[in-house]
C-alpha positions as a printed NumPy array, in Angstrom:
array([[ 34.466, -27.59 ,  16.836],
       [ 33.746, -29.554,  13.334],
       [ 32.959, -28.102,  10.453],
       [ 29.487, -28.822,   9.129],
       [ 28.987, -27.363,  13.332],
       [ 30.888, -24.246,  12.184],
       [ 28.625, -24.429,   9.405],
       [ 25.835, -24.367,  10.666],
       [ 26.523, -21.445,  12.932],
       [ 27.344, -18.953,  10.039],
       [ 23.861, -19.815,   8.31 ],
       [ 22.214, -19.878,  11.443],
       [ 23.35 , -16.108,  12.244],
       [ 22.823, -15.61 ,   9.356],
       [ 19.187, -17.25 ,   8.9  ],
       [ 16.888, -14.466,   9.16 ],
       [ 18.568, -11.351,   6.742],
       [ 18.896, -14.287,   4.423],
       [ 15.539, -14.829,   5.396],
       [ 14.463, -11.096,   4.82 ],
       [ 16.823,  -9.938,   1.31 ],
       [ 14.878, -13.192,  -0.092],
       [ 11.505, -12.228,   0.438],
       [ 11.657,  -8.26 ,  -0.285],
       [ 13.647, -10.255,  -3.711],
       [  9.959, -12.031,  -4.098],
       [  7.677, -11.483,  -2.535],
       [  6.819, -14.022,  -1.12 ],
       [  7.655, -15.819,   2.289],
       [  6.965, -19.333,   1.294],
       [  9.837, -18.434,  -2.06 ],
       [ 12.481, -16.512,   0.69 ],
       [ 11.793, -20.375,   2.423],
       [ 12.893, -22.094,  -0.76 ],
       [ 15.37 , -19.595,  -1.47 ],
       [ 17.692, -19.651,   2.081],
       [ 17.074, -24.141,   1.879],
       [ 18.828, -23.456,  -0.677],
       [ 21.234, -21.572,   0.235],
       [ 22.15 , -23.417,   2.835],
       [ 23.113, -26.692,   0.22 ],
       [ 24.424, -25.275,  -1.725],
       [ 26.773, -23.77 ,   1.509],
       [ 27.352, -27.461,   2.517],
       [ 28.365, -28.414,  -0.696],
       [ 31.202, -25.834,  -0.986],
       [ 34.653, -25.796,   0.093],
       [ 33.827, -22.194,   3.15 ],
       [ 36.991, -22.336,   4.492],
       [ 38.651, -19.44 ,   2.739],
       [ 35.089, -17.567,   2.202],
       [ 35.872, -14.301,   4.882],
       [ 33.235, -12.653,   4.941],
       [ 30.424, -15.562,   5.228],
       [ 27.346, -13.38 ,   5.449],
       [ 28.427, -11.432,   2.07 ],
       [ 29.289, -15.057,   0.079],
       [ 25.389, -16.512,   1.962],
       [ 23.667, -13.259,   0.605],
       [ 25.34 , -13.236,  -2.777],
       [ 23.962, -17.261,  -3.663],
       [ 20.031, -15.476,  -2.223],
       [ 20.046, -13.761,  -4.365],
       [ 21.31 , -15.412,  -7.35 ],
       [ 18.233, -18.408,  -6.433],
       [ 16.39 , -16.068,  -5.891],
       [ 17.181, -14.563,  -8.897],
       [ 15.955, -17.574, -10.848],
       [ 13.115, -17.699,  -9.535],
       [ 12.032, -14.127, -10.261],
       [ 12.9  , -14.823, -14.069],
       [ 11.336, -18.196, -13.399],
       [  7.869, -16.848, -12.519],
       [  8.403, -15.07 , -15.949],
       [  8.498, -17.915, -18.37 ],
       [  5.948, -19.5  , -15.922],
       [  3.721, -16.508, -15.51 ],
       [  0.353, -19.325, -15.194],
       [  1.408, -19.152, -11.276],
       [  0.105, -15.438,  -9.536],
       [  3.462, -13.612,  -7.682],
       [  3.311, -14.26 ,  -3.558],
       [  2.359, -16.101,  -1.347],
       [  1.822, -13.267,   1.406],
       [  2.778,  -9.292,   1.833],
       [  5.965,  -8.415,   0.649],
       [  7.873,  -5.467,   3.785],
       [  7.058,  -2.158,   2.518],
       [ 10.46 ,   0.017,   0.428],
       [ 10.521,   2.486,   3.15 ],
       [ 10.499,   0.195,   6.166],
       [ 12.732,  -1.601,   4.932],
       [ 15.09 ,   0.841,   3.395],
       [ 15.167,   1.66 ,   7.192],
       [ 16.233,  -1.446,   8.107],
       [ 19.524,  -0.792,   6.312],
       [ 21.647,  -3.808,   5.604],
       [ 22.468,  -7.126,   7.789],
       [ 25.648,  -7.375,   9.846],
       [ 27.943,  -8.971,   8.06 ],
       [ 26.602,  -8.169,   4.741],
       [ 28.39 ,  -6.201,   2.116],
       [ 27.907,  -2.832,   3.044],
       [ 27.73 ,  -2.982,   6.578],
       [ 24.799,  -1.203,   8.279],
       [ 22.237,  -2.166,  11.172],
       [ 20.016,  -5.204,  11.137],
       [ 18.123,  -5.754,   8.474],
       [ 15.951,  -8.685,   9.76 ],
       [ 11.785,  -9.384,   8.453],
       [  9.797,  -7.853,  10.904],
       [  6.806,  -9.582,  12.647],
       [  4.791, -10.56 ,   9.765],
       [  1.72 ,  -9.016,  11.207],
       [  3.875,  -5.764,  11.505],
       [  4.841,  -5.744,   8.555],
       [  0.843,  -6.166,   6.725],
       [ -0.523,  -3.516,   8.771],
       [  1.991,  -1.309,   7.291],
       [  1.422,  -2.645,   3.624],
       [ -1.963,  -1.671,   4.304],
       [ -1.414,   2.21 ,   5.339],
       [  1.972,   2.366,   2.636],
       [  2.356,  -0.034,   0.519],
       [ -0.548,  -0.998,  -1.625],
       [  0.15 ,   1.498,  -4.297],
       [  3.824,   0.444,  -4.216],
       [  3.602,  -3.258,  -4.723],
       [  2.227,  -2.492,  -8.415],
       [  5.134,  -0.314,  -9.406],
       [  7.418,  -3.169,  -7.997],
       [  5.889,  -5.398, -10.118],
       [  6.005,  -4.099, -13.218],
       [  9.953,  -4.361, -12.79 ],
       [ 11.938,  -6.563, -15.076],
       [ 14.01 ,  -9.298, -12.133],
       [ 17.34 ,  -7.161, -12.568],
       [ 15.175,  -3.604, -11.654],
       [ 13.927,  -5.638,  -8.668],
       [ 17.333,  -7.072,  -7.315],
       [ 19.886,  -4.605,  -8.133],
       [ 16.899,  -1.756,  -6.202],
       [ 16.614,  -4.352,  -3.403],
       [ 20.737,  -4.899,  -2.793],
       [ 22.096,  -1.53 ,  -3.682],
       [ 18.893,   0.509,  -2.088],
       [ 17.21 ,  -1.752,   1.096],
       [ 20.428,  -3.547,   1.713],
       [ 23.613,  -1.619,   1.136],
       [ 25.49 ,  -4.209,  -1.566],
       [ 27.934,  -2.081,  -3.484],
       [ 27.197,  -1.95 ,  -7.602],
       [ 30.198,  -4.181,  -8.006],
       [ 28.501,  -6.785,  -5.853],
       [ 25.563,  -6.553,  -7.271],
       [ 26.869,  -6.86 , -11.187],
       [ 28.217,  -9.285,  -9.468],
       [ 25.222, -11.377,  -8.864],
       [ 23.924,  -9.912, -12.133],
       [ 26.882, -10.835, -14.632],
       [ 26.828,  -7.424, -15.08 ],
       [ 28.946,  -4.163, -15.43 ],
       [ 28.463,  -2.213, -11.889],
       [ 27.62 ,   1.073, -14.578],
       [ 25.   ,  -1.388, -15.784],
       [ 23.693,  -2.51 , -12.02 ],
       [ 24.136,   1.059, -11.139],
       [ 21.839,   1.587, -14.086],
       [ 19.111,  -1.174, -13.107],
       [ 18.578,   0.832,  -9.549],
       [ 18.626,   4.069, -11.165],
       [ 15.985,   2.903, -13.605],
       [ 13.859,   1.023, -10.509],
       [ 13.963,   4.289,  -8.91 ],
       [ 12.12 ,   6.012, -10.891],
       [  9.879,   4.454, -10.906],
       [  9.431,   3.162,  -7.183],
       [  9.88 ,   7.109,  -6.932],
       [  6.773,   8.503,  -9.645],
       [  4.214,   5.128,  -7.427],
       [  0.593,   5.365,  -7.702],
       [ -0.26 ,   8.458,  -5.025],
       [ -1.893,   8.905,  -1.86 ],
       [ -5.529,   9.981,  -3.885],
       [ -5.023,   5.709,  -6.056],
       [ -3.51 ,   4.311,  -3.265],
       [ -7.099,   5.441,  -0.717],
       [ -9.146,   3.671,  -4.109],
       [ -6.86 ,   0.73 ,  -4.01 ],
       [ -7.788,   0.113,  -0.036],
       [-11.308,   0.756,  -0.973],
       [-11.255,  -1.843,  -3.994],
       [-10.09 ,  -3.917,  -1.618],
       [-13.103,  -3.985,   1.094],
       [-15.532,  -5.018,  -1.529],
       [-13.559,  -7.566,  -2.97 ],
       [-13.092,  -8.736,   0.684],
       [-15.947,  -8.951,   1.233],
       [-17.535, -10.307,  -1.847],
       [-15.641, -12.988,  -1.558],
       [-16.612, -13.425,   1.982],
       [-20.383, -13.594,   0.772],
       [-19.758, -15.878,  -2.118],
       [-17.661, -18.351,   0.866],
       [-21.676, -17.917,   2.734],
       [-23.668, -17.634,  -0.014],
       [-25.653, -14.429,   1.568],
       [-27.322, -14.161,  -1.088],
       [-27.842, -10.012,   0.257],
       [-25.373,  -9.917,   0.902],
       [-23.931, -10.64 ,  -2.503],
       [-26.708,  -8.066,  -3.298],
       [-25.587,  -5.383,  -1.581],
       [-22.135,  -4.846,  -2.672],
       [-23.48 ,  -5.235,  -6.623],
       [-23.805,  -2.039,  -8.766],
       [-27.989,  -2.374,  -9.804],
       [-27.028,  -2.442, -13.298],
       [-23.705,  -4.648, -12.542],
       [-22.585,  -7.112, -15.707],
       [-20.709, -10.028, -15.516],
       [-18.602, -11.537, -18.665],
       [-17.144, -14.814, -18.586],
       [-14.968, -15.477, -21.888],
       [-15.512, -19.333, -23.814],
       [-13.256, -20.916, -21.404],
       [-14.835, -19.875, -17.827],
       [-18.152, -21.159, -18.579],
       [-19.569, -25.34 , -19.332],
       [-20.868, -25.059, -21.859],
       [-17.839, -23.933, -24.514],
       [-19.438, -20.166, -25.034],
       [-19.369, -16.78 , -23.654],
       [-21.638, -15.41 , -21.136],
       [-23.147, -12.194, -19.879],
       [-25.389, -10.945, -17.035],
       [-27.368,  -7.953, -16.399],
       [-28.294,  -6.966, -12.998],
       [-27.118,  -7.481,  -9.254],
       [-29.808, -10.078,  -8.244],
       [-28.701, -12.986, -10.678],
       [-24.76 , -12.288, -10.403],
       [-25.501, -12.685,  -7.344],
       [-27.174, -16.154,  -7.811],
       [-23.592, -16.69 ,  -9.828],
       [-21.531, -15.754,  -7.43 ],
       [-23.026, -18.309,  -4.753],
       [-23.049, -21.278,  -6.717],
       [-19.827, -20.737,  -7.443],
       [-19.474, -20.645,  -2.938],
       [-17.253, -23.65 ,  -3.571],
       [-14.95 , -21.719,  -5.852],
       [-14.824, -19.016,  -3.636],
       [-13.243, -21.453,  -0.418],
       [-10.593, -21.726,  -3.066],
       [-10.596, -18.482,  -3.99 ],
       [ -7.728, -15.261,  -3.146],
       [ -7.589, -11.852,  -3.588],
       [ -4.717, -10.506,  -5.631],
       [ -3.409,  -7.636,  -7.289],
       [ -5.103,  -7.399, -10.741],
       [ -3.518,  -5.329, -13.658],
       [ -2.977,  -2.746, -10.294],
       [ -6.736,  -3.572,  -9.378],
       [ -7.77 ,  -5.463,  -6.93 ],
       [ -9.352,  -8.341,  -8.299],
       [-10.076, -12.342,  -6.911],
       [ -8.615, -15.649,  -8.073],
       [ -8.406, -18.77 ,  -8.106],
       [ -5.255, -21.237,  -8.616],
       [ -5.315, -24.26 ,  -6.423],
       [ -2.304, -25.726,  -5.803],
       [ -0.444, -22.529,  -6.747],
       [ -2.251, -23.413, -10.782],
       [ -3.689, -20.642, -12.148],
       [ -7.544, -21.316, -12.787],
       [ -9.501, -18.081, -12.705],
       [ -9.421, -14.618, -12.768],
       [-12.204, -12.753, -12.107],
       [-10.984,  -8.101, -12.237],
       [-13.782,  -6.321, -10.416],
       [-14.149,  -3.197, -11.678],
       [-15.216,  -1.055,  -8.356],
       [-17.591,   2.394,  -8.483],
       [-17.258,   5.6  ,  -6.467],
       [-19.786,   4.124,  -3.869],
       [-18.059,   1.044,  -3.185],
       [-21.299,  -1.247,  -4.809],
       [-19.216,  -3.454,  -7.303],
       [-19.89 ,  -2.555, -11.373],
       [-18.074,  -5.029, -13.032],
       [-17.336,  -8.327, -12.907],
       [-14.7  ,  -9.687, -15.79 ],
       [-14.045, -13.626, -15.564],
       [-11.178, -14.448, -17.103],
       [-10.463, -18.279, -17.799],
       [ -9.076, -17.814, -20.809],
       [ -5.15 , -19.764, -20.823],
       [ -4.085, -17.037, -23.28 ],
       [ -5.694, -14.382, -21.897],
       [ -4.261, -15.125, -18.326],
       [ -0.973, -14.922, -19.58 ],
       [ -0.914, -11.193, -20.403],
       [ -1.913, -10.868, -16.526],
       [  0.284,  -9.439, -14.032],
       [ -1.219, -10.531, -10.677],
       [  0.186, -11.001,  -7.036],
       [ -1.003, -12.213,  -4.376],
       [ -2.177,  -9.887,  -1.366],
       [ -2.802, -11.554,   2.11 ],
       [ -5.895, -12.896,   3.55 ]])
């Protein structure tokens, strides 16, 4: 068998594992696929004939590629993080490491996206808030060691740090994750998401009365100067006026998505991946929106923590 055929076969054998590692590191299926493709390109440009553990070697490469992508997100925060739902940590932790990966163990291949979305709805929404507060190094140390059983000496090699430093990074990440929001907060996020989903659907459909029903009678919408054509900040009061404004933006709603906005469910408008506007929603206990903050100022957008949610 030609070397190229052997490499292609070895890569295909480990593709799903590499995709699972990248997906859990990046929280984005398209980014994970990009990382796996980059790993393949690096494999074809390298003499791998002396590599004894091809699965472990590929895992290290995809982890380094993913780390670079995570660091790039920090440098360019205007792009929303993720375009699909990251697998819940509980399910991933139970899967262990994939065959051929450092540390051995059971298969850790990515499950069906619909199944993962169901799991995420039940246990992962609040956890995503915590994961997105981790630094790239913390997230990588936690995912590689705790979810894929990579020894700290190898995690350290990916990070370019000492094993003790890698262990400390994973420990810090673990403490944050164990201190994830309570079930009550998770339920609150689920309620926010339900209301935001209905608001976005009514906006897209131009349904005035459905919008009014979702809004508190005293709702206030504030928009910064960058969000208003006149270039001056604007304020709208009352359900009917805010609903009318939402219908006027129906075309933009078609390209908008649900997202976590600083830990709460909101809406982002990011055509072609370029963040333009964020709607930060405040949802009351009666499942009505009491306030909407429309953010388009680049400086304000840059300071937001964002993570897209699945449709």
